[in-house]
Short mmCIF file of C-alpha atoms in Angstrom, two decimals:
data_model
loop_
_atom_site.label_atom_id
_atom_site.label_comp_id
_atom_site.label_asym_id
_atom_site.label_seq_id
_atom_site.Cartn_x
_atom_site.Cartn_y
_atom_site.Cartn_z
CA MET A 27 -21.73 -134.33 -126.96
CA ALA A 28 -19.78 -131.68 -128.80
CA VAL A 29 -17.16 -131.79 -131.45
CA SER A 30 -14.03 -131.04 -129.52
CA SER A 31 -11.16 -132.82 -131.21
CA SER A 32 -8.23 -130.76 -132.38
CA ARG A 33 -8.74 -132.18 -135.87
CA SER A 34 -12.26 -130.95 -136.24
CA ALA A 35 -12.97 -128.41 -138.90
CA VAL A 36 -14.65 -126.17 -136.38
CA ARG A 37 -13.30 -122.66 -135.83
CA ARG A 38 -11.29 -122.30 -132.66
CA SER A 39 -11.00 -119.32 -130.35
CA PRO A 40 -7.42 -117.99 -130.04
CA ALA A 41 -5.31 -119.76 -127.43
CA PRO A 42 -5.33 -117.94 -124.07
CA THR A 43 -2.14 -116.08 -123.20
CA TYR A 44 -0.65 -114.75 -119.96
CA ALA A 45 -2.34 -111.41 -120.68
CA HIS A 46 -5.72 -113.18 -120.60
CA TYR A 47 -4.79 -114.77 -117.31
CA ARG A 48 -3.88 -111.40 -115.78
CA GLN A 49 -7.08 -109.87 -117.06
CA TYR A 50 -9.11 -112.72 -115.58
CA LYS A 51 -7.40 -112.39 -112.19
CA GLN A 52 -7.94 -108.63 -112.06
CA GLN A 53 -11.61 -109.07 -112.84
CA ARG A 54 -11.93 -111.49 -109.93
CA VAL A 55 -10.20 -109.11 -107.52
CA ARG A 56 -12.35 -106.19 -108.60
CA ARG A 57 -15.54 -108.19 -108.15
CA ASN A 58 -14.49 -109.38 -104.69
CA LEU A 59 -13.56 -105.84 -103.70
CA VAL A 60 -17.06 -104.62 -104.46
CA VAL A 61 -18.63 -107.44 -102.41
CA TRP A 62 -16.44 -106.78 -99.39
CA ALA A 63 -17.02 -103.05 -99.54
CA VAL A 64 -20.79 -103.56 -99.56
CA VAL A 65 -20.70 -106.04 -96.66
CA PHE A 66 -18.44 -103.79 -94.57
CA GLY A 67 -20.60 -100.74 -95.25
CA ALA A 68 -23.80 -102.54 -94.35
CA VAL A 69 -22.43 -103.89 -91.07
CA THR A 70 -21.06 -100.49 -90.02
CA TRP A 71 -24.34 -98.80 -90.82
CA ALA A 72 -26.39 -101.40 -88.92
CA VAL A 73 -24.23 -101.31 -85.79
CA TRP A 74 -24.27 -97.49 -85.80
CA SER A 75 -28.01 -97.06 -86.19
CA SER A 76 -29.20 -99.83 -83.90
CA GLY A 77 -27.23 -98.33 -81.02
CA PHE A 78 -25.86 -101.74 -80.22
CA GLY A 79 -23.36 -101.56 -77.40
CA LEU A 80 -21.86 -104.02 -74.97
CA LEU A 81 -22.77 -101.74 -72.05
CA THR A 82 -26.52 -101.79 -72.77
CA LEU A 83 -26.29 -105.54 -73.18
CA PHE A 84 -24.64 -105.83 -69.76
CA ASN A 85 -27.19 -103.59 -68.00
CA GLY A 86 -30.08 -105.49 -69.56
CA LEU A 87 -28.59 -108.71 -68.27
CA SER A 88 -29.09 -107.80 -64.61
CA GLU A 89 -32.62 -106.52 -65.28
CA SER A 90 -33.69 -109.70 -67.04
CA TYR A 91 -32.14 -111.73 -64.24
CA SER A 92 -34.27 -110.07 -61.58
CA PHE A 93 -37.35 -110.34 -63.81
CA ILE A 94 -36.90 -114.05 -64.36
CA VAL A 95 -36.06 -114.91 -60.74
CA THR A 96 -38.65 -112.77 -58.94
CA ASP A 97 -41.56 -112.67 -61.39
CA ALA A 98 -41.41 -115.76 -63.61
CA LEU A 99 -39.95 -118.45 -61.37
CA PRO A 100 -40.86 -121.04 -60.40
CA PRO A 101 -43.06 -122.11 -63.35
CA LYS A 102 -46.59 -122.99 -62.32
CA LEU A 103 -46.51 -126.70 -63.06
CA GLU A 104 -50.07 -127.31 -61.83
CA SER A 105 -51.40 -125.35 -64.84
CA VAL A 106 -49.70 -127.68 -67.38
CA PRO A 107 -52.99 -129.57 -68.06
CA ASP A 108 -54.67 -126.27 -68.97
CA TYR A 109 -52.19 -125.81 -71.80
CA LEU A 110 -52.29 -129.32 -73.25
CA GLY A 111 -55.20 -128.30 -75.48
CA PRO A 112 -53.32 -125.34 -76.98
CA THR A 113 -50.25 -127.58 -77.43
CA LEU A 114 -52.26 -130.02 -79.50
CA GLU A 115 -53.74 -127.08 -81.38
CA THR A 116 -50.25 -125.92 -82.33
CA LEU A 117 -49.46 -129.43 -83.57
CA TYR A 118 -52.67 -129.63 -85.61
CA MET A 119 -51.89 -126.26 -87.16
CA SER A 120 -48.41 -127.48 -88.04
CA VAL A 121 -49.65 -130.66 -89.71
CA VAL A 122 -52.46 -129.08 -91.68
CA GLY A 123 -50.23 -126.15 -92.64
CA LEU A 124 -47.60 -128.63 -93.86
CA VAL A 125 -50.13 -130.50 -95.98
CA ILE A 126 -51.25 -127.22 -97.56
CA SER A 127 -47.65 -126.23 -98.31
CA VAL A 128 -46.68 -129.60 -99.80
CA VAL A 129 -49.79 -129.87 -101.97
CA ILE A 130 -49.08 -126.44 -103.46
CA SER A 131 -45.29 -126.69 -103.50
CA VAL A 132 -44.88 -130.00 -105.36
CA PRO A 133 -46.50 -128.69 -108.56
CA ILE A 134 -44.63 -125.42 -108.14
CA GLY A 135 -41.35 -127.31 -107.75
CA ILE A 136 -41.95 -129.51 -110.78
CA LEU A 137 -43.14 -126.66 -113.00
CA GLY A 138 -40.50 -124.31 -111.63
CA ALA A 139 -37.49 -126.57 -112.22
CA ARG A 140 -35.96 -125.88 -115.63
CA ASN A 141 -35.51 -129.58 -116.43
CA THR A 142 -39.10 -130.66 -115.75
CA THR A 143 -41.14 -127.58 -116.60
CA VAL A 144 -43.48 -127.49 -119.56
CA HIS A 145 -42.29 -124.08 -120.70
CA ARG A 146 -39.78 -121.40 -119.70
CA VAL A 147 -42.57 -118.94 -118.98
CA VAL A 148 -44.34 -121.42 -116.68
CA SER A 149 -41.09 -122.01 -114.83
CA TYR A 150 -40.67 -118.28 -114.34
CA LEU A 151 -44.25 -117.90 -113.08
CA ALA A 152 -43.96 -120.83 -110.66
CA LYS A 153 -40.74 -119.48 -109.23
CA SER A 154 -42.30 -116.04 -108.91
CA ILE A 155 -45.20 -117.42 -106.86
CA ALA A 156 -42.76 -119.05 -104.46
CA GLY A 157 -40.71 -115.86 -104.42
CA ILE A 158 -43.69 -113.71 -103.46
CA ALA A 159 -44.72 -116.15 -100.73
CA ARG A 160 -41.16 -116.04 -99.43
CA ALA A 161 -40.94 -112.28 -99.52
CA ALA A 162 -43.83 -111.81 -97.08
CA PRO A 163 -42.71 -112.35 -93.44
CA SER A 164 -44.79 -115.02 -91.71
CA LEU A 165 -45.95 -112.61 -88.99
CA VAL A 166 -47.25 -110.21 -91.63
CA ILE A 167 -49.09 -113.07 -93.38
CA THR A 168 -50.62 -114.07 -90.04
CA VAL A 169 -51.76 -110.55 -89.26
CA PHE A 170 -53.38 -110.46 -92.68
CA PHE A 171 -55.22 -113.74 -92.17
CA VAL A 172 -56.26 -112.73 -88.64
CA ALA A 173 -57.79 -109.62 -90.15
CA VAL A 174 -59.65 -111.75 -92.72
CA PHE A 175 -60.72 -114.80 -90.68
CA GLY A 176 -60.46 -113.48 -87.12
CA VAL A 177 -58.30 -114.64 -84.23
CA GLY A 178 -57.80 -118.40 -84.03
CA PRO A 179 -56.08 -121.48 -85.42
CA LEU A 180 -57.52 -121.10 -88.94
CA ALA A 181 -55.57 -117.91 -89.53
CA GLY A 182 -52.42 -119.49 -88.09
CA THR A 183 -52.79 -122.64 -90.19
CA LEU A 184 -53.23 -120.71 -93.43
CA ALA A 185 -50.25 -118.51 -92.56
CA LEU A 186 -48.06 -121.55 -91.95
CA GLY A 187 -49.28 -123.16 -95.15
CA LEU A 188 -48.66 -120.14 -97.33
CA GLY A 189 -45.33 -119.38 -95.67
CA GLY A 190 -44.24 -122.96 -96.40
CA VAL A 191 -44.93 -122.54 -100.12
CA GLY A 192 -42.29 -119.84 -100.30
CA ILE A 193 -39.61 -122.13 -98.91
CA LEU A 194 -40.68 -125.58 -100.12
CA GLY A 195 -41.57 -124.39 -103.63
CA LYS A 196 -38.08 -123.00 -104.03
CA VAL A 197 -36.11 -125.88 -102.50
CA TYR A 198 -38.18 -128.50 -104.35
CA ALA A 199 -37.45 -126.75 -107.65
CA ASP A 200 -33.76 -126.46 -106.79
CA ALA A 201 -33.54 -130.12 -105.75
CA ILE A 202 -35.23 -131.26 -108.98
CA GLU A 203 -32.85 -129.13 -111.04
CA GLU A 204 -29.92 -130.93 -109.45
CA ILE A 205 -30.93 -134.48 -110.36
CA ASP A 206 -28.91 -136.55 -112.85
CA ALA A 207 -30.01 -135.81 -116.41
CA ALA A 208 -28.56 -139.07 -117.73
CA GLN A 209 -31.04 -141.13 -115.73
CA ILE A 210 -33.89 -139.02 -117.10
CA GLU A 211 -32.57 -139.48 -120.62
CA GLY A 212 -32.58 -143.23 -120.04
CA VAL A 213 -36.26 -143.22 -119.08
CA ARG A 214 -37.16 -140.82 -121.89
CA SER A 215 -35.48 -143.10 -124.45
CA THR A 216 -38.03 -145.84 -123.70
CA GLY A 217 -40.83 -143.61 -125.03
CA ALA A 218 -42.05 -142.57 -121.59
CA SER A 219 -44.47 -139.64 -121.32
CA TRP A 220 -43.94 -136.55 -119.16
CA LEU A 221 -45.87 -137.95 -116.21
CA GLN A 222 -44.07 -141.29 -116.48
CA ILE A 223 -40.69 -139.59 -116.59
CA LEU A 224 -41.69 -137.68 -113.45
CA GLY A 225 -42.78 -140.80 -111.58
CA GLN A 226 -40.05 -143.19 -112.65
CA GLY A 227 -37.06 -140.93 -113.36
CA VAL A 228 -37.48 -137.74 -111.33
CA TRP A 229 -39.22 -138.91 -108.16
CA PRO A 230 -36.72 -141.64 -107.13
CA GLN A 231 -33.92 -139.07 -107.34
CA PHE A 232 -35.92 -136.25 -105.76
CA LYS A 233 -37.29 -138.31 -102.86
CA PRO A 234 -34.40 -137.90 -100.37
CA ALA A 235 -34.40 -134.10 -100.75
CA PHE A 236 -38.20 -134.07 -100.56
CA MET A 237 -38.14 -136.00 -97.27
CA THR A 238 -35.43 -133.84 -95.74
CA TRP A 239 -37.00 -130.51 -96.63
CA THR A 240 -40.54 -131.52 -95.77
CA GLN A 241 -39.39 -132.73 -92.38
CA TYR A 242 -37.45 -129.52 -91.87
CA ARG A 243 -40.53 -127.48 -92.71
CA PHE A 244 -42.64 -129.49 -90.26
CA GLU A 245 -40.22 -128.69 -87.45
CA ARG A 246 -40.24 -125.04 -88.50
CA ASN A 247 -44.04 -125.11 -88.41
CA VAL A 248 -44.04 -126.36 -84.83
CA ARG A 249 -41.60 -123.67 -83.73
CA GLY A 250 -43.12 -120.96 -85.90
CA GLY A 251 -46.64 -122.01 -84.91
CA ALA A 252 -45.83 -121.08 -81.32
CA VAL A 253 -44.71 -117.61 -82.41
CA ILE A 254 -47.59 -117.06 -84.82
CA GLY A 255 -50.04 -117.38 -81.90
CA LEU A 256 -48.56 -114.19 -80.45
CA VAL A 257 -50.27 -112.15 -83.15
CA GLY A 258 -53.57 -114.02 -82.99
CA GLY A 259 -52.89 -117.26 -84.82
CA GLY A 260 -54.09 -119.58 -82.05
CA GLY A 261 -52.25 -122.39 -80.27
CA LEU A 262 -49.64 -122.10 -77.53
CA GLY A 263 -48.43 -118.70 -78.69
CA PHE A 264 -51.87 -117.25 -78.12
CA SER A 265 -51.93 -118.66 -74.57
CA LEU A 266 -48.49 -117.18 -74.03
CA ILE A 267 -49.40 -113.66 -75.08
CA SER A 268 -52.62 -113.87 -73.03
CA ALA A 269 -50.66 -114.88 -69.92
CA ILE A 270 -48.16 -112.07 -70.44
CA ASN A 271 -50.93 -109.52 -70.95
CA LEU A 272 -52.48 -110.64 -67.64
CA TYR A 273 -49.07 -110.36 -65.87
CA GLN A 274 -49.22 -114.12 -65.12
CA PHE A 275 -45.50 -114.52 -65.67
CA ARG A 276 -45.26 -117.90 -63.95
CA ASP A 277 -47.89 -119.24 -66.37
CA ALA A 278 -45.93 -117.68 -69.22
CA MET A 279 -42.80 -119.48 -68.04
CA THR A 280 -44.71 -122.77 -67.98
CA ILE A 281 -45.80 -122.22 -71.57
CA ILE A 282 -42.27 -121.36 -72.70
CA LEU A 283 -41.02 -124.59 -71.17
CA MET A 284 -43.82 -126.53 -72.86
CA ILE A 285 -42.92 -125.03 -76.22
CA PHE A 286 -39.33 -126.07 -75.62
CA VAL A 287 -40.29 -129.66 -74.74
CA MET A 288 -42.73 -129.91 -77.65
CA VAL A 289 -40.10 -128.77 -80.16
CA MET A 290 -37.56 -131.25 -78.78
CA VAL A 291 -40.00 -134.15 -78.86
CA ILE A 292 -41.05 -133.37 -82.44
CA GLU A 293 -37.45 -133.16 -83.64
CA LEU A 294 -36.56 -136.47 -82.05
CA ALA A 295 -39.70 -138.10 -83.47
CA THR A 296 -39.16 -136.87 -87.03
CA ARG A 297 -35.53 -137.91 -86.92
CA ALA A 298 -36.52 -141.45 -85.94
CA LEU A 299 -39.16 -141.50 -88.67
CA ARG A 300 -36.73 -140.31 -91.31
CA ARG A 301 -34.18 -142.97 -90.48
CA ARG A 302 -36.88 -145.50 -91.19
CA ALA A 303 -38.06 -143.91 -94.43
CA ILE A 304 -34.76 -143.62 -96.30
CA MET B 238 -7.63 -143.65 -153.11
CA ALA B 239 -9.79 -143.64 -150.07
CA SER B 240 -12.77 -142.27 -151.92
CA GLU B 241 -12.44 -144.96 -154.58
CA LEU B 242 -12.57 -147.57 -151.86
CA ASN B 243 -15.59 -145.92 -150.29
CA THR B 244 -17.72 -145.95 -153.41
CA ARG B 245 -16.83 -149.57 -154.12
CA ALA B 246 -17.73 -150.59 -150.59
CA LEU B 247 -20.95 -148.60 -150.67
CA GLN B 248 -22.09 -150.33 -153.86
CA GLN B 249 -21.34 -153.64 -152.25
CA VAL B 250 -23.51 -152.85 -149.24
CA THR B 251 -26.43 -151.49 -151.20
CA SER B 252 -26.46 -154.32 -153.72
CA GLU B 253 -26.39 -156.87 -150.91
CA SER B 254 -29.36 -155.42 -149.10
CA THR B 255 -32.40 -156.48 -151.03
CA THR B 256 -34.82 -155.87 -148.17
CA PRO B 257 -36.09 -152.29 -147.80
CA ALA B 258 -34.17 -150.27 -145.24
CA LEU B 259 -35.51 -150.27 -141.67
CA LEU B 260 -33.77 -146.97 -141.03
CA SER B 261 -33.14 -144.48 -143.76
CA VAL B 262 -31.27 -141.25 -143.11
CA ARG B 263 -31.09 -138.48 -145.72
CA ASN B 264 -28.87 -135.37 -145.61
CA LEU B 265 -28.86 -135.17 -141.85
CA ASN B 266 -27.28 -132.00 -140.40
CA LYS B 267 -26.86 -130.94 -136.81
CA THR B 268 -25.37 -127.64 -135.69
CA TYR B 269 -25.34 -126.96 -131.95
CA PRO B 270 -26.28 -123.50 -130.64
CA ASP B 271 -22.60 -122.74 -129.98
CA GLY B 272 -21.89 -123.12 -133.70
CA THR B 273 -20.37 -126.59 -133.53
CA GLN B 274 -21.32 -128.49 -136.65
CA ALA B 275 -21.57 -132.04 -135.34
CA LEU B 276 -23.16 -133.71 -138.37
CA HIS B 277 -22.69 -132.77 -141.99
CA ASP B 278 -24.94 -134.21 -144.68
CA VAL B 279 -25.11 -137.77 -143.34
CA SER B 280 -27.08 -140.22 -145.50
CA LEU B 281 -27.38 -143.95 -144.79
CA ASP B 282 -29.68 -146.94 -145.20
CA ILE B 283 -29.72 -149.72 -142.67
CA PRO B 284 -31.70 -152.90 -143.44
CA SER B 285 -33.30 -155.19 -140.88
CA GLY B 286 -31.19 -157.50 -138.77
CA GLN B 287 -27.79 -155.87 -139.34
CA LEU B 288 -25.33 -155.15 -136.56
CA VAL B 289 -23.69 -151.91 -137.60
CA ALA B 290 -20.69 -150.42 -135.85
CA VAL B 291 -20.15 -146.67 -136.12
CA ILE B 292 -16.52 -145.80 -135.48
CA GLY B 293 -14.49 -142.61 -135.43
CA LEU B 294 -12.66 -140.21 -133.13
CA SER B 295 -14.42 -138.68 -130.15
CA GLY B 296 -16.17 -135.65 -131.45
CA ALA B 297 -16.71 -137.14 -134.88
CA GLY B 298 -20.47 -136.99 -134.36
CA LYS B 299 -21.26 -140.60 -133.38
CA SER B 300 -23.31 -139.77 -130.29
CA THR B 301 -25.08 -136.88 -131.99
CA PHE B 302 -26.00 -139.13 -134.91
CA MET B 303 -27.47 -141.74 -132.60
CA ARG B 304 -29.42 -139.19 -130.55
CA CYS B 305 -30.85 -137.66 -133.72
CA VAL B 306 -32.28 -141.05 -134.69
CA ASN B 307 -34.58 -141.07 -131.64
CA ARG B 308 -34.57 -137.28 -131.35
CA LEU B 309 -33.11 -136.95 -127.90
CA VAL B 310 -31.16 -134.39 -129.94
CA GLU B 311 -33.16 -132.28 -132.39
CA PRO B 312 -31.62 -132.41 -135.91
CA THR B 313 -31.07 -129.08 -137.68
CA SER B 314 -32.14 -130.41 -141.09
CA GLY B 315 -32.51 -133.64 -143.02
CA GLN B 316 -34.86 -136.57 -142.88
CA ILE B 317 -34.94 -139.80 -140.88
CA VAL B 318 -37.41 -142.51 -141.83
CA PHE B 319 -37.79 -145.45 -139.47
CA ASP B 320 -39.99 -148.37 -140.50
CA GLY B 321 -41.93 -146.11 -142.84
CA GLN B 322 -42.46 -143.37 -140.25
CA ASP B 323 -40.92 -139.92 -140.58
CA VAL B 324 -39.08 -139.46 -137.31
CA THR B 325 -38.04 -135.90 -137.99
CA ARG B 326 -41.64 -134.70 -138.41
CA ALA B 327 -43.22 -136.80 -135.63
CA ARG B 328 -45.09 -134.86 -132.98
CA ARG B 329 -45.08 -135.66 -129.26
CA GLY B 330 -47.32 -138.74 -129.12
CA ASP B 331 -45.99 -140.18 -132.38
CA LEU B 332 -42.44 -139.55 -131.26
CA ARG B 333 -43.04 -141.57 -128.08
CA ARG B 334 -44.52 -144.40 -130.15
CA ILE B 335 -41.42 -144.34 -132.36
CA ARG B 336 -39.07 -144.19 -129.39
CA ARG B 337 -40.59 -147.24 -127.78
CA GLN B 338 -39.61 -149.19 -130.90
CA MET B 339 -35.99 -148.09 -130.50
CA GLY B 340 -34.17 -149.36 -127.44
CA MET B 341 -31.23 -147.22 -126.39
CA ILE B 342 -28.14 -148.30 -124.50
CA PHE B 343 -25.84 -145.65 -123.04
CA GLN B 344 -22.17 -145.37 -122.15
CA GLN B 345 -23.03 -144.37 -118.58
CA PHE B 346 -25.95 -146.87 -118.56
CA ASN B 347 -28.45 -144.12 -117.60
CA LEU B 348 -30.35 -146.35 -115.21
CA VAL B 349 -32.29 -144.84 -112.34
CA GLN B 350 -29.83 -145.56 -109.56
CA ARG B 351 -32.23 -145.53 -106.63
CA LEU B 352 -34.71 -147.96 -108.16
CA PRO B 353 -34.36 -151.74 -108.07
CA VAL B 354 -32.93 -153.55 -111.09
CA VAL B 355 -36.24 -155.13 -112.11
CA THR B 356 -38.03 -151.75 -112.14
CA ASN B 357 -35.38 -150.37 -114.46
CA VAL B 358 -36.00 -153.27 -116.83
CA LEU B 359 -39.76 -152.66 -116.57
CA HIS B 360 -39.15 -149.08 -117.71
CA GLY B 361 -38.87 -150.65 -121.15
CA ARG B 362 -42.66 -151.00 -121.02
CA LEU B 363 -43.40 -147.36 -120.16
CA GLY B 364 -44.13 -146.54 -123.78
CA TYR B 365 -46.93 -149.12 -123.69
CA THR B 366 -48.32 -148.19 -120.25
CA SER B 367 -50.94 -145.59 -119.36
CA ALA B 368 -49.52 -142.34 -118.07
CA VAL B 369 -50.72 -142.65 -114.48
CA ARG B 370 -49.86 -146.33 -114.03
CA GLY B 371 -46.47 -145.75 -115.58
CA CYS B 372 -45.87 -142.77 -113.33
CA LEU B 373 -46.64 -144.85 -110.25
CA GLY B 374 -44.62 -147.80 -111.58
CA ARG B 375 -47.51 -150.27 -111.52
CA PHE B 376 -46.80 -152.99 -114.08
CA PRO B 377 -48.98 -156.08 -114.74
CA GLN B 378 -47.84 -159.50 -113.63
CA HIS B 379 -46.96 -160.81 -117.10
CA GLU B 380 -44.65 -157.85 -117.70
CA VAL B 381 -42.92 -158.39 -114.36
CA GLU B 382 -42.43 -162.04 -115.27
CA GLN B 383 -41.11 -161.02 -118.68
CA ALA B 384 -38.68 -158.60 -117.02
CA LEU B 385 -37.38 -161.32 -114.71
CA GLU B 386 -37.00 -163.58 -117.76
CA MET B 387 -34.97 -160.85 -119.53
CA LEU B 388 -32.75 -160.51 -116.49
CA ALA B 389 -32.17 -164.26 -116.53
CA GLN B 390 -31.18 -164.00 -120.20
CA VAL B 391 -28.48 -161.45 -119.41
CA GLY B 392 -27.36 -163.52 -116.42
CA LEU B 393 -28.65 -161.24 -113.67
CA ALA B 394 -31.64 -163.17 -112.30
CA ASP B 395 -30.21 -163.13 -108.78
CA GLN B 396 -29.73 -159.35 -108.81
CA ALA B 397 -33.33 -158.42 -109.64
CA PHE B 398 -34.24 -156.77 -106.34
CA LYS B 399 -31.01 -154.97 -105.61
CA ARG B 400 -30.77 -151.25 -106.11
CA CYS B 401 -29.05 -150.43 -109.39
CA SER B 402 -26.41 -148.43 -107.57
CA GLU B 403 -25.16 -151.66 -105.98
CA LEU B 404 -24.22 -153.26 -109.32
CA SER B 405 -20.89 -153.23 -111.13
CA GLY B 406 -20.52 -151.39 -114.44
CA GLY B 407 -20.74 -154.54 -116.54
CA GLN B 408 -23.85 -155.65 -114.69
CA MET B 409 -25.48 -152.22 -115.10
CA GLN B 410 -24.88 -152.36 -118.83
CA ARG B 411 -26.56 -155.75 -119.00
CA VAL B 412 -29.55 -154.22 -117.17
CA GLY B 413 -29.49 -151.52 -119.86
CA ILE B 414 -29.66 -154.21 -122.56
CA ALA B 415 -32.51 -155.95 -120.73
CA ARG B 416 -34.40 -152.64 -120.60
CA ALA B 417 -33.94 -152.16 -124.34
CA MET B 418 -35.02 -155.76 -125.07
CA MET B 419 -38.05 -155.27 -122.84
CA GLN B 420 -39.25 -152.59 -125.26
CA GLY B 421 -39.60 -155.26 -127.92
CA ALA B 422 -37.71 -152.84 -130.11
CA ALA B 423 -37.02 -153.29 -133.80
CA LEU B 424 -33.86 -151.19 -133.49
CA ILE B 425 -31.30 -150.96 -130.73
CA LEU B 426 -29.09 -147.90 -130.48
CA ALA B 427 -26.03 -148.54 -128.34
CA ASP B 428 -23.96 -145.44 -127.64
CA GLU B 429 -20.45 -146.48 -126.59
CA PRO B 430 -21.87 -149.39 -124.58
CA ILE B 431 -18.46 -150.69 -123.53
CA ALA B 432 -16.39 -147.52 -123.26
CA SER B 433 -16.46 -147.55 -119.46
CA LEU B 434 -16.07 -151.31 -119.01
CA ASP B 435 -13.10 -153.63 -118.63
CA VAL B 436 -12.22 -156.11 -121.38
CA SER B 437 -14.03 -159.14 -120.01
CA SER B 438 -17.24 -157.21 -119.27
CA SER B 439 -16.95 -155.67 -122.74
CA GLU B 440 -16.75 -159.11 -124.33
CA LYS B 441 -19.81 -160.21 -122.40
CA VAL B 442 -21.85 -157.12 -123.29
CA MET B 443 -20.92 -157.27 -126.98
CA THR B 444 -21.67 -161.00 -127.13
CA ILE B 445 -25.13 -160.40 -125.69
CA LEU B 446 -25.75 -157.58 -128.16
CA LYS B 447 -24.63 -159.82 -131.03
CA GLU B 448 -26.92 -162.61 -129.84
CA VAL B 449 -29.87 -160.25 -129.62
CA ALA B 450 -29.16 -158.93 -133.11
CA THR B 451 -28.86 -162.35 -134.78
CA ALA B 452 -31.28 -164.52 -132.79
CA GLN B 453 -34.11 -161.99 -132.63
CA ARG B 454 -33.20 -160.16 -135.86
CA ILE B 455 -33.10 -156.80 -134.12
CA THR B 456 -31.18 -154.20 -136.04
CA THR B 457 -28.42 -152.84 -133.86
CA ILE B 458 -26.32 -149.72 -134.27
CA VAL B 459 -23.31 -149.56 -131.97
CA ASN B 460 -21.04 -146.56 -131.53
CA LEU B 461 -17.60 -147.87 -130.72
CA HIS B 462 -14.20 -146.55 -129.83
CA GLN B 463 -12.53 -149.91 -130.14
CA VAL B 464 -11.96 -150.89 -133.77
CA ASP B 465 -11.04 -154.46 -132.81
CA PHE B 466 -14.42 -154.97 -131.19
CA ALA B 467 -16.11 -153.55 -134.27
CA GLN B 468 -14.19 -156.02 -136.46
CA GLN B 469 -15.00 -158.92 -134.16
CA PHE B 470 -18.74 -158.34 -133.80
CA ALA B 471 -20.17 -156.08 -136.52
CA ASP B 472 -21.59 -157.02 -139.93
CA ARG B 473 -20.92 -153.56 -141.28
CA VAL B 474 -18.76 -150.63 -140.30
CA ILE B 475 -19.49 -146.95 -140.81
CA GLY B 476 -16.66 -144.51 -140.19
CA LEU B 477 -17.53 -140.93 -139.25
CA ARG B 478 -15.00 -138.13 -139.48
CA ASP B 479 -15.71 -134.48 -138.66
CA GLY B 480 -19.44 -135.19 -138.80
CA SER B 481 -19.44 -136.78 -142.27
CA VAL B 482 -19.57 -140.39 -143.46
CA PHE B 483 -15.97 -141.24 -144.27
CA CYS B 484 -16.45 -144.90 -145.14
CA ASP B 485 -19.28 -147.43 -145.09
CA MET B 486 -18.67 -151.11 -145.86
CA PRO B 487 -18.99 -154.74 -144.75
CA THR B 488 -16.61 -155.45 -141.88
CA ASP B 489 -14.21 -157.55 -144.02
CA GLY B 490 -13.68 -154.56 -146.28
CA LEU B 491 -12.15 -152.55 -143.47
CA THR B 492 -8.40 -152.34 -144.11
CA GLU B 493 -5.56 -151.11 -141.94
CA ASP B 494 -5.01 -148.22 -144.35
CA LEU B 495 -8.59 -147.14 -144.08
CA ILE B 496 -8.53 -147.25 -140.27
CA ARG B 497 -5.33 -145.19 -140.21
CA ASP B 498 -6.91 -142.69 -142.55
CA LEU B 499 -10.05 -142.48 -140.42
CA TYR B 500 -8.21 -141.92 -137.17
CA TYR B 501 -4.96 -140.21 -138.10
CA GLY B 502 -5.49 -139.35 -141.74
CA HIS B 503 -5.14 -136.09 -143.57
CA VAL B 504 -3.35 -133.67 -141.35
CA PRO B 505 -5.45 -130.54 -140.87
CA GLN B 506 -4.29 -127.26 -142.42
CA GLN B 507 -3.58 -125.54 -139.10
CA ASP B 508 -0.73 -127.73 -137.98
CA GLU B 509 -0.01 -126.23 -134.55
CA GLU B 510 -0.87 -129.04 -132.17
CA ASP B 511 -1.85 -128.22 -128.61
#
């Protein structure tokens, strides 16, 4: 609450005039101009240097057509059972990676959010950890872990877990910062401690966002887990790169289809689960 | 003439109260970081069992005063003594122990919307519960039964397991009162409890507050916009203007002149209205 009545003895800033209004508008225009100039410049530069052209796109189209039809089709359905193991491996990696991310991200979210942190400095540190994890591309993280732990699902799982901290830590903190302060004040007024305020005031409000984002990250893990295998992280991606390296393109096609089906099934399953949970 | 009245009324109040004050406020000041001086040298004594209405314009400092008492707002200077404990100097653990003895009721109810009604009432026990059990919302059977009993007292027994967000405003405020009662508080702070309610809900809420104050001898401070409600329910009225105590007297002492002075009185020097 603030003293805002016109009768209050508090000093008032001078009433805004049309000149202020003009000044405000001009500031807005100038700021927008800068943004648009930067965006335009960046796009021009990117198109120019990447050599992107509709003609190359068109030529590539016919090449990829012949590749798909002659080399990769039809998919070798009889080898599906061979890839069920790697499929499950991708799923395991996704689940364990998710658990790692959530266990690390919840404290980061709570300590990072300005309204629940114990100190400004802690909030800054927590957000920095998430920021660093986010700055490293997941493929780079995987390559790093492959170098440390060798090729296989362990490297992939750790990469998924650490990559998740970057995203979940940030969105958890943001979601907690958006909750209704009045409800927290109500719980605090009863003499509740920090942990009690978290459990009884913050969590009920944070839960929907927590569910949504955690589910989203699980789906990303399943999709990303398939890619991470390409650089040695295990699972379906590893089978895929092996097949391609051996020129077994019909096997590769089978794996691509299996990735597609797996992702669809997982998304449908999590959606059904979520409807039940909220 | 107003000041004359004030001193007379003040003497009346202080001579009447023979019991030592439950809440004693001395030279309380609050200046917000933006320079707004919300409270200026407020001093008051409130004995046990009184229902005190604090009235005044919006921005007069009513909410700030109330939040300083349980330190949801940090006072700039001054001293608050509650039941022999120095609130202003209390550190974290002591402050929580003091807060649990002061139930607070809010204009916007401040209930946790996504939790069921009964859990919100049980929150009144958090100050007495271990950190982990409180965090997980695990309350013993006798407290749950007590909470259901409180809900019955405010006429909401049948709403206990609904989510708070499904209740009407008047019902939510009664849940707020039940939560405060659940604390077993010696003091209830009600900040504009009826400002967002219709007349009949307001009557109901104020009647319950009055009952709690008289039957259980719980001291109650109510910030009010509506002077008529203050006159109908309060034992004593404190008028705040521009962050200072403008008048302080038993409710019968409140005259039309005084009210006009409090709300419209003494035209400020800068007369350009906006």
